[in-house]
């Protein structure tokens, strides 16, 4: 029987992403042995839901028997953690950011370092399935890359290798596709709130819009007054938003972008 592939993991950061990743790694046969997080309450909550995890209050892991270290903190905090952390010999260390260079981990003096970025949004209270989820990986060397491939596969996700510039561009695309889409839904909710209408009424429309975008392409799926250059409707709806200057400005700007994009695609 083949030896089971597993790591003793030290997790730095127990926020939304770190929590979900820790749970998935434990299910995949790894042990989350140590957790560091400035918020003791957050770390305690995660440790309670894991098999056997110890909370640590220092980034000095020189005496740790962990061999896989994950930095799952906000992007702006990665450099500070990388600067302060002390690793045991032959440790592998990764960060989980889509927008941060892998080279930021060079300061750790680890030979084996990389990026492990799940291409998903993580919200409080929502459990994420890692099954077939794309996880973008990058490694400082072939050994690290092979380890990251195996770690990602062990949690049922799909490892996807990308160079740094590709990963950064993908992150920008993800902001448009996810963060901006969610903000548009919140904007729609603000419009509906004036008449006490639930956002749920738009769910079938939104689901069908996304389905068509992936089936026939966003450009072919685009509909609405701006796509038809129906300026009468555009002007009327702009007036309806007169009591909310930010929504009105956004409506005008995006409508114009949709109109302009039609002619750019014809060039």
PDB file of C-alpha atoms in Angstrom:
ATOM      1  CA  UNK A   1       0.000   0.000   0.000  1.00  0.00           C
ATOM      2  CA  UNK A   2       1.343   3.444  -0.961  1.00  0.00           C
ATOM      3  CA  UNK A   3       2.280   5.798   1.846  1.00  0.00           C
ATOM      4  CA  UNK A   4      -0.414   8.391   2.493  1.00  0.00           C
ATOM      5  CA  UNK A   5       0.488  11.857   1.279  1.00  0.00           C
ATOM      6  CA  UNK A   6       0.067  14.316   4.142  1.00  0.00           C
ATOM      7  CA  UNK A   7       1.602  17.368   5.760  1.00  0.00           C
ATOM      8  CA  UNK A   8       1.703  18.872   9.194  1.00  0.00           C
ATOM      9  CA  UNK A   9       0.401  22.352   8.449  1.00  0.00           C
ATOM     10  CA  UNK A  10       0.960  25.636  10.250  1.00  0.00           C
ATOM     11  CA  UNK A  11      -1.693  28.175   9.322  1.00  0.00           C
ATOM     12  CA  UNK A  12      -0.995  31.885   9.677  1.00  0.00           C
ATOM     13  CA  UNK A  13      -4.378  33.614   9.549  1.00  0.00           C
ATOM     14  CA  UNK A  14      -7.745  32.157  10.510  1.00  0.00           C
ATOM     15  CA  UNK A  15     -10.072  34.413   8.545  1.00  0.00           C
ATOM     16  CA  UNK A  16     -12.589  33.356   5.922  1.00  0.00           C
ATOM     17  CA  UNK A  17     -10.137  31.881   3.417  1.00  0.00           C
ATOM     18  CA  UNK A  18      -7.838  30.359   6.030  1.00  0.00           C
ATOM     19  CA  UNK A  19     -10.735  28.698   7.816  1.00  0.00           C
ATOM     20  CA  UNK A  20     -12.199  27.137   4.672  1.00  0.00           C
ATOM     21  CA  UNK A  21      -8.789  25.984   3.456  1.00  0.00           C
ATOM     22  CA  UNK A  22      -7.932  24.456   6.833  1.00  0.00           C
ATOM     23  CA  UNK A  23     -11.156  22.457   6.892  1.00  0.00           C
ATOM     24  CA  UNK A  24     -10.553  21.212   3.339  1.00  0.00           C
ATOM     25  CA  UNK A  25      -6.938  20.246   4.085  1.00  0.00           C
ATOM     26  CA  UNK A  26      -7.958  18.284   7.159  1.00  0.00           C
ATOM     27  CA  UNK A  27     -10.565  16.386   5.124  1.00  0.00           C
ATOM     28  CA  UNK A  28      -7.816  15.740   2.572  1.00  0.00           C
ATOM     29  CA  UNK A  29      -5.707  13.920   5.162  1.00  0.00           C
ATOM     30  CA  UNK A  30      -3.444  16.714   6.371  1.00  0.00           C
ATOM     31  CA  UNK A  31      -3.164  17.871   9.964  1.00  0.00           C
ATOM     32  CA  UNK A  32      -3.559  21.532  10.874  1.00  0.00           C
ATOM     33  CA  UNK A  33      -1.113  21.325  13.752  1.00  0.00           C
ATOM     34  CA  UNK A  34      -0.576  24.996  14.580  1.00  0.00           C
ATOM     35  CA  UNK A  35      -2.588  28.186  14.082  1.00  0.00           C
ATOM     36  CA  UNK A  36      -1.335  31.727  14.476  1.00  0.00           C
ATOM     37  CA  UNK A  37      -3.714  34.657  14.339  1.00  0.00           C
ATOM     38  CA  UNK A  38      -3.635  38.038  16.125  1.00  0.00           C
ATOM     39  CA  UNK A  39      -7.304  37.519  16.967  1.00  0.00           C
ATOM     40  CA  UNK A  40      -7.310  34.789  19.596  1.00  0.00           C
ATOM     41  CA  UNK A  41     -11.078  34.412  19.345  1.00  0.00           C
ATOM     42  CA  UNK A  42     -10.959  33.684  15.613  1.00  0.00           C
ATOM     43  CA  UNK A  43      -8.155  31.159  16.036  1.00  0.00           C
ATOM     44  CA  UNK A  44      -9.918  29.416  18.923  1.00  0.00           C
ATOM     45  CA  UNK A  45     -13.095  29.054  16.886  1.00  0.00           C
ATOM     46  CA  UNK A  46     -11.215  27.408  14.017  1.00  0.00           C
ATOM     47  CA  UNK A  47      -9.185  25.147  16.331  1.00  0.00           C
ATOM     48  CA  UNK A  48     -12.415  23.960  17.991  1.00  0.00           C
ATOM     49  CA  UNK A  49     -13.635  22.671  14.606  1.00  0.00           C
ATOM     50  CA  UNK A  50     -10.420  20.837  13.777  1.00  0.00           C
ATOM     51  CA  UNK A  51      -9.161  17.490  15.047  1.00  0.00           C
ATOM     52  CA  UNK A  52      -6.058  18.546  16.933  1.00  0.00           C
ATOM     53  CA  UNK A  53      -4.700  22.073  16.546  1.00  0.00           C
ATOM     54  CA  UNK A  54      -2.516  24.112  18.848  1.00  0.00           C
ATOM     55  CA  UNK A  55      -2.734  27.896  19.024  1.00  0.00           C
ATOM     56  CA  UNK A  56       0.608  29.685  18.935  1.00  0.00           C
ATOM     57  CA  UNK A  57       1.306  33.313  19.786  1.00  0.00           C
ATOM     58  CA  UNK A  58       4.572  33.781  17.921  1.00  0.00           C
ATOM     59  CA  UNK A  59       5.800  33.631  14.334  1.00  0.00           C
ATOM     60  CA  UNK A  60       8.952  31.890  15.505  1.00  0.00           C
ATOM     61  CA  UNK A  61       8.419  28.336  14.228  1.00  0.00           C
ATOM     62  CA  UNK A  62      12.084  27.336  14.459  1.00  0.00           C
ATOM     63  CA  UNK A  63      11.239  24.477  16.855  1.00  0.00           C
ATOM     64  CA  UNK A  64       8.017  23.481  15.079  1.00  0.00           C
ATOM     65  CA  UNK A  65       7.603  20.045  13.528  1.00  0.00           C
ATOM     66  CA  UNK A  66       5.292  21.485  10.856  1.00  0.00           C
ATOM     67  CA  UNK A  67       6.568  21.189   7.304  1.00  0.00           C
ATOM     68  CA  UNK A  68       3.976  23.158   5.318  1.00  0.00           C
ATOM     69  CA  UNK A  69       3.243  26.795   6.152  1.00  0.00           C
ATOM     70  CA  UNK A  70       0.318  28.760   4.745  1.00  0.00           C
ATOM     71  CA  UNK A  71       0.077  32.546   4.994  1.00  0.00           C
ATOM     72  CA  UNK A  72      -3.637  33.302   4.690  1.00  0.00           C
ATOM     73  CA  UNK A  73      -3.757  36.937   5.750  1.00  0.00           C
ATOM     74  CA  UNK A  74      -4.938  40.081   3.901  1.00  0.00           C
ATOM     75  CA  UNK A  75      -2.630  41.061   1.037  1.00  0.00           C
ATOM     76  CA  UNK A  76      -1.296  44.123   2.826  1.00  0.00           C
ATOM     77  CA  UNK A  77      -0.109  41.975   5.757  1.00  0.00           C
ATOM     78  CA  UNK A  78       1.761  39.284   3.793  1.00  0.00           C
ATOM     79  CA  UNK A  79       5.065  41.139   3.632  1.00  0.00           C
ATOM     80  CA  UNK A  80       5.141  41.774   7.378  1.00  0.00           C
ATOM     81  CA  UNK A  81       4.416  38.116   8.139  1.00  0.00           C
ATOM     82  CA  UNK A  82       7.065  36.990   5.646  1.00  0.00           C
ATOM     83  CA  UNK A  83       9.592  39.307   7.274  1.00  0.00           C
ATOM     84  CA  UNK A  84       8.864  38.169  10.823  1.00  0.00           C
ATOM     85  CA  UNK A  85       8.308  34.439  10.392  1.00  0.00           C
ATOM     86  CA  UNK A  86      11.085  32.026  11.370  1.00  0.00           C
ATOM     87  CA  UNK A  87      10.835  28.635   9.694  1.00  0.00           C
ATOM     88  CA  UNK A  88      12.277  25.203  10.454  1.00  0.00           C
ATOM     89  CA  UNK A  89      14.696  23.681   7.958  1.00  0.00           C
ATOM     90  CA  UNK A  90      13.266  22.418   4.659  1.00  0.00           C
ATOM     91  CA  UNK A  91       9.843  23.961   5.275  1.00  0.00           C
ATOM     92  CA  UNK A  92       7.562  24.813   2.388  1.00  0.00           C
ATOM     93  CA  UNK A  93       5.783  28.164   2.640  1.00  0.00           C
ATOM     94  CA  UNK A  94       3.050  29.628   0.450  1.00  0.00           C
ATOM     95  CA  UNK A  95       0.766  32.629   0.425  1.00  0.00           C
ATOM     96  CA  UNK A  96      -2.830  32.552  -0.807  1.00  0.00           C
ATOM     97  CA  UNK A  97      -3.064  35.864  -2.689  1.00  0.00           C
ATOM     98  CA  UNK A  98      -3.932  36.262  -6.353  1.00  0.00           C
ATOM     99  CA  UNK A  99      -2.448  39.738  -6.612  1.00  0.00           C
ATOM    100  CA  UNK A 100       0.775  39.453  -4.580  1.00  0.00           C
ATOM    101  CA  UNK A 101       4.104  38.438  -6.168  1.00  0.00           C
ATOM    102  CA  UNK A 102       5.539  35.087  -5.134  1.00  0.00           C
ATOM    103  CA  UNK A 103       8.906  36.790  -4.662  1.00  0.00           C
ATOM    104  CA  UNK A 104       7.628  38.498  -1.507  1.00  0.00           C
ATOM    105  CA  UNK A 105       8.381  35.201   0.252  1.00  0.00           C
ATOM    106  CA  UNK A 106      12.094  35.262  -0.629  1.00  0.00           C
ATOM    107  CA  UNK A 107      12.727  37.188   2.590  1.00  0.00           C
ATOM    108  CA  UNK A 108      11.757  34.074   4.590  1.00  0.00           C
ATOM    109  CA  UNK A 109      15.005  32.442   3.366  1.00  0.00           C
ATOM    110  CA  UNK A 110      13.016  29.293   2.567  1.00  0.00           C
ATOM    111  CA  UNK A 111      14.213  27.394  -0.486  1.00  0.00           C
ATOM    112  CA  UNK A 112      10.745  26.078  -1.257  1.00  0.00           C
ATOM    113  CA  UNK A 113       8.073  28.745  -1.510  1.00  0.00           C
ATOM    114  CA  UNK A 114       5.120  29.490  -3.736  1.00  0.00           C
ATOM    115  CA  UNK A 115       1.517  30.568  -4.224  1.00  0.00           C
ATOM    116  CA  UNK A 116      -1.657  28.595  -3.573  1.00  0.00           C
ATOM    117  CA  UNK A 117      -4.625  30.772  -4.544  1.00  0.00           C
ATOM    118  CA  UNK A 118      -8.158  29.296  -4.590  1.00  0.00           C
ATOM    119  CA  UNK A 119     -10.122  31.035  -7.335  1.00  0.00           C
ATOM    120  CA  UNK A 120     -13.204  31.632  -5.230  1.00  0.00           C
ATOM    121  CA  UNK A 121     -14.741  34.289  -3.002  1.00  0.00           C
ATOM    122  CA  UNK A 122     -15.073  33.480   0.686  1.00  0.00           C
ATOM    123  CA  UNK A 123     -17.905  35.003   2.710  1.00  0.00           C
ATOM    124  CA  UNK A 124     -18.763  34.695   6.387  1.00  0.00           C
ATOM    125  CA  UNK A 125     -21.163  31.867   7.098  1.00  0.00           C
ATOM    126  CA  UNK A 126     -20.875  30.277   3.634  1.00  0.00           C
ATOM    127  CA  UNK A 127     -19.215  26.872   3.254  1.00  0.00           C
ATOM    128  CA  UNK A 128     -17.232  26.462   0.048  1.00  0.00           C
ATOM    129  CA  UNK A 129     -16.770  23.159  -1.768  1.00  0.00           C
ATOM    130  CA  UNK A 130     -13.256  22.680  -3.111  1.00  0.00           C
ATOM    131  CA  UNK A 131     -14.390  19.887  -5.422  1.00  0.00           C
ATOM    132  CA  UNK A 132     -13.020  20.729  -8.898  1.00  0.00           C
ATOM    133  CA  UNK A 133     -12.389  24.306  -7.761  1.00  0.00           C
ATOM    134  CA  UNK A 134      -9.518  25.891  -9.728  1.00  0.00           C
ATOM    135  CA  UNK A 135      -6.597  26.598  -7.403  1.00  0.00           C
ATOM    136  CA  UNK A 136      -3.862  28.661  -9.022  1.00  0.00           C
ATOM    137  CA  UNK A 137      -0.360  27.539  -8.093  1.00  0.00           C
ATOM    138  CA  UNK A 138       3.145  28.849  -8.647  1.00  0.00           C
ATOM    139  CA  UNK A 139       6.377  27.492  -7.213  1.00  0.00           C
ATOM    140  CA  UNK A 140       9.940  28.692  -6.803  1.00  0.00           C
ATOM    141  CA  UNK A 141      11.204  25.359  -8.133  1.00  0.00           C
ATOM    142  CA  UNK A 142       9.963  22.101  -9.636  1.00  0.00           C
ATOM    143  CA  UNK A 143       9.853  20.349  -6.254  1.00  0.00           C
ATOM    144  CA  UNK A 144       7.593  23.006  -4.724  1.00  0.00           C
ATOM    145  CA  UNK A 145       5.365  22.994  -7.779  1.00  0.00           C
ATOM    146  CA  UNK A 146       4.976  19.212  -7.614  1.00  0.00           C
ATOM    147  CA  UNK A 147       4.099  19.398  -3.909  1.00  0.00           C
ATOM    148  CA  UNK A 148       1.489  22.093  -4.550  1.00  0.00           C
ATOM    149  CA  UNK A 149      -0.031  19.997  -7.342  1.00  0.00           C
ATOM    150  CA  UNK A 150      -0.409  17.091  -4.943  1.00  0.00           C
ATOM    151  CA  UNK A 151      -1.735  19.218  -2.069  1.00  0.00           C
ATOM    152  CA  UNK A 152      -4.406  20.781  -4.269  1.00  0.00           C
ATOM    153  CA  UNK A 153      -5.378  17.396  -5.719  1.00  0.00           C
ATOM    154  CA  UNK A 154      -5.642  15.946  -2.196  1.00  0.00           C
ATOM    155  CA  UNK A 155      -8.534  18.311  -1.371  1.00  0.00           C
ATOM    156  CA  UNK A 156     -10.372  17.478  -4.608  1.00  0.00           C
ATOM    157  CA  UNK A 157      -9.567  20.791  -6.282  1.00  0.00           C
ATOM    158  CA  UNK A 158      -8.003  21.387  -9.698  1.00  0.00           C
ATOM    159  CA  UNK A 159      -4.407  22.691  -9.682  1.00  0.00           C
ATOM    160  CA  UNK A 160      -3.759  25.252 -12.419  1.00  0.00           C
ATOM    161  CA  UNK A 161      -0.213  26.500 -12.935  1.00  0.00           C
ATOM    162  CA  UNK A 162       0.168  30.160 -13.911  1.00  0.00           C
ATOM    163  CA  UNK A 163       3.077  32.541 -14.189  1.00  0.00           C
ATOM    164  CA  UNK A 164       2.872  35.666 -12.055  1.00  0.00           C
ATOM    165  CA  UNK A 165       1.605  38.043 -14.757  1.00  0.00           C
ATOM    166  CA  UNK A 166      -1.098  35.572 -15.815  1.00  0.00           C
ATOM    167  CA  UNK A 167      -2.205  35.212 -12.205  1.00  0.00           C
ATOM    168  CA  UNK A 168      -2.353  38.978 -11.699  1.00  0.00           C
ATOM    169  CA  UNK A 169      -4.448  39.419 -14.851  1.00  0.00           C
ATOM    170  CA  UNK A 170      -6.752  36.606 -13.734  1.00  0.00           C
ATOM    171  CA  UNK A 171      -7.187  38.376 -10.408  1.00  0.00           C
ATOM    172  CA  UNK A 172      -8.285  41.574 -12.175  1.00  0.00           C
ATOM    173  CA  UNK A 173     -10.727  39.550 -14.280  1.00  0.00           C
ATOM    174  CA  UNK A 174     -12.062  37.914 -11.111  1.00  0.00           C
ATOM    175  CA  UNK A 175     -12.696  41.353  -9.584  1.00  0.00           C
ATOM    176  CA  UNK A 176     -14.835  42.286 -12.597  1.00  0.00           C
ATOM    177  CA  UNK A 177     -16.640  38.944 -12.687  1.00  0.00           C
ATOM    178  CA  UNK A 178     -17.263  38.508  -8.963  1.00  0.00           C
ATOM    179  CA  UNK A 179     -16.759  41.643  -6.871  1.00  0.00           C
ATOM    180  CA  UNK A 180     -18.235  44.048  -9.410  1.00  0.00           C
ATOM    181  CA  UNK A 181     -21.113  41.696 -10.198  1.00  0.00           C
ATOM    182  CA  UNK A 182     -21.949  41.499  -6.500  1.00  0.00           C
ATOM    183  CA  UNK A 183     -21.822  45.293  -6.248  1.00  0.00           C
ATOM    184  CA  UNK A 184     -24.239  45.553  -9.188  1.00  0.00           C
ATOM    185  CA  UNK A 185     -26.626  43.239  -7.348  1.00  0.00           C
ATOM    186  CA  UNK A 186     -26.370  45.465  -4.279  1.00  0.00           C
ATOM    187  CA  UNK A 187     -27.093  48.469  -6.526  1.00  0.00           C
ATOM    188  CA  UNK A 188     -30.164  46.703  -7.911  1.00  0.00           C
ATOM    189  CA  UNK A 189     -31.231  45.980  -4.340  1.00  0.00           C
ATOM    190  CA  UNK A 190     -30.977  49.683  -3.508  1.00  0.00           C
ATOM    191  CA  UNK A 191     -33.320  50.510  -6.387  1.00  0.00           C
ATOM    192  CA  UNK A 192     -35.828  47.866  -5.244  1.00  0.00           C
ATOM    193  CA  UNK A 193     -35.724  48.959  -1.613  1.00  0.00           C
ATOM    194  CA  UNK A 194     -37.552  52.185  -2.498  1.00  0.00           C
ATOM    195  CA  UNK A 195     -40.671  50.105  -3.204  1.00  0.00           C
ATOM    196  CA  UNK A 196     -39.957  47.398  -0.614  1.00  0.00           C
ATOM    197  CA  UNK A 197     -39.371  44.745  -3.310  1.00  0.00           C
ATOM    198  CA  UNK A 198     -37.153  41.774  -2.471  1.00  0.00           C
ATOM    199  CA  UNK A 199     -33.993  41.148  -4.493  1.00  0.00           C
ATOM    200  CA  UNK A 200     -35.183  37.539  -4.841  1.00  0.00           C
ATOM    201  CA  UNK A 201     -37.494  38.563  -7.672  1.00  0.00           C
ATOM    202  CA  UNK A 202     -34.402  39.099  -9.854  1.00  0.00           C
ATOM    203  CA  UNK A 203     -32.866  35.683  -9.138  1.00  0.00           C
ATOM    204  CA  UNK A 204     -34.255  33.841 -12.215  1.00  0.00           C
ATOM    205  CA  UNK A 205     -33.121  36.723 -14.433  1.00  0.00           C
ATOM    206  CA  UNK A 206     -29.621  36.806 -12.947  1.00  0.00           C
ATOM    207  CA  UNK A 207     -29.189  33.017 -13.100  1.00  0.00           C
ATOM    208  CA  UNK A 208     -30.271  32.957 -16.751  1.00  0.00           C
ATOM    209  CA  UNK A 209     -28.003  35.896 -17.589  1.00  0.00           C
ATOM    210  CA  UNK A 210     -24.966  34.106 -16.155  1.00  0.00           C
ATOM    211  CA  UNK A 211     -25.913  30.825 -17.850  1.00  0.00           C
ATOM    212  CA  UNK A 212     -26.180  32.511 -21.243  1.00  0.00           C
ATOM    213  CA  UNK A 213     -22.955  34.445 -20.782  1.00  0.00           C
ATOM    214  CA  UNK A 214     -21.016  31.195 -20.364  1.00  0.00           C
ATOM    215  CA  UNK A 215     -22.971  29.365 -23.058  1.00  0.00           C
ATOM    216  CA  UNK A 216     -22.875  31.897 -25.900  1.00  0.00           C
ATOM    217  CA  UNK A 217     -20.391  34.481 -24.587  1.00  0.00           C
ATOM    218  CA  UNK A 218     -21.016  37.755 -22.719  1.00  0.00           C
ATOM    219  CA  UNK A 219     -20.936  39.855 -25.898  1.00  0.00           C
ATOM    220  CA  UNK A 220     -23.680  37.783 -27.549  1.00  0.00           C
ATOM    221  CA  UNK A 221     -25.729  37.599 -24.343  1.00  0.00           C
ATOM    222  CA  UNK A 222     -25.857  41.365 -23.809  1.00  0.00           C
ATOM    223  CA  UNK A 223     -29.407  42.756 -23.889  1.00  0.00           C
ATOM    224  CA  UNK A 224     -31.187  45.827 -22.530  1.00  0.00           C
ATOM    225  CA  UNK A 225     -31.813  49.433 -23.559  1.00  0.00           C
ATOM    226  CA  UNK A 226     -28.125  50.316 -23.981  1.00  0.00           C
ATOM    227  CA  UNK A 227     -27.492  47.298 -26.225  1.00  0.00           C
ATOM    228  CA  UNK A 228     -30.482  48.390 -28.350  1.00  0.00           C
ATOM    229  CA  UNK A 229     -29.421  52.048 -28.181  1.00  0.00           C
ATOM    230  CA  UNK A 230     -32.897  52.832 -26.874  1.00  0.00           C
ATOM    231  CA  UNK A 231     -32.131  56.368 -25.725  1.00  0.00           C
ATOM    232  CA  UNK A 232     -35.751  57.107 -24.822  1.00  0.00           C
ATOM    233  CA  UNK A 233     -35.731  54.351 -22.201  1.00  0.00           C
ATOM    234  CA  UNK A 234     -32.232  55.261 -21.044  1.00  0.00           C
ATOM    235  CA  UNK A 235     -33.262  58.882 -20.460  1.00  0.00           C
ATOM    236  CA  UNK A 236     -36.459  57.847 -18.667  1.00  0.00           C
ATOM    237  CA  UNK A 237     -34.639  55.426 -16.362  1.00  0.00           C
ATOM    238  CA  UNK A 238     -31.945  58.001 -15.654  1.00  0.00           C
ATOM    239  CA  UNK A 239     -34.679  60.386 -14.457  1.00  0.00           C
ATOM    240  CA  UNK A 240     -36.110  57.656 -12.218  1.00  0.00           C
ATOM    241  CA  UNK A 241     -32.769  57.575 -10.407  1.00  0.00           C
ATOM    242  CA  UNK A 242     -32.693  61.325  -9.776  1.00  0.00           C
ATOM    243  CA  UNK A 243     -32.994  60.825  -6.009  1.00  0.00           C
ATOM    244  CA  UNK A 244     -29.755  58.811  -5.896  1.00  0.00           C
ATOM    245  CA  UNK A 245     -26.937  60.622  -7.635  1.00  0.00           C
ATOM    246  CA  UNK A 246     -24.431  57.750  -7.342  1.00  0.00           C
ATOM    247  CA  UNK A 247     -26.815  55.216  -8.917  1.00  0.00           C
ATOM    248  CA  UNK A 248     -27.756  57.705 -11.610  1.00  0.00           C
ATOM    249  CA  UNK A 249     -24.105  58.375 -12.441  1.00  0.00           C
ATOM    250  CA  UNK A 250     -23.344  54.638 -12.526  1.00  0.00           C
ATOM    251  CA  UNK A 251     -26.342  53.951 -14.784  1.00  0.00           C
ATOM    252  CA  UNK A 252     -25.227  56.606 -17.275  1.00  0.00           C
ATOM    253  CA  UNK A 253     -21.589  55.477 -17.282  1.00  0.00           C
ATOM    254  CA  UNK A 254     -22.256  51.758 -17.750  1.00  0.00           C
ATOM    255  CA  UNK A 255     -24.930  52.377 -20.386  1.00  0.00           C
ATOM    256  CA  UNK A 256     -22.442  54.465 -22.335  1.00  0.00           C
ATOM    257  CA  UNK A 257     -19.763  51.775 -21.957  1.00  0.00           C
ATOM    258  CA  UNK A 258     -22.173  49.165 -23.368  1.00  0.00           C
ATOM    259  CA  UNK A 259     -22.989  51.418 -26.333  1.00  0.00           C
ATOM    260  CA  UNK A 260     -19.320  52.193 -26.991  1.00  0.00           C
ATOM    261  CA  UNK A 261     -18.312  48.532 -26.758  1.00  0.00           C
ATOM    262  CA  UNK A 262     -20.629  47.680 -29.665  1.00  0.00           C
ATOM    263  CA  UNK A 263     -18.641  49.900 -32.001  1.00  0.00           C
ATOM    264  CA  UNK A 264     -15.260  48.860 -30.613  1.00  0.00           C
ATOM    265  CA  UNK A 265     -16.061  45.216 -31.426  1.00  0.00           C
ATOM    266  CA  UNK A 266     -16.868  46.192 -35.027  1.00  0.00           C
ATOM    267  CA  UNK A 267     -13.431  47.741 -35.591  1.00  0.00           C
TER     268      UNK A 267
END
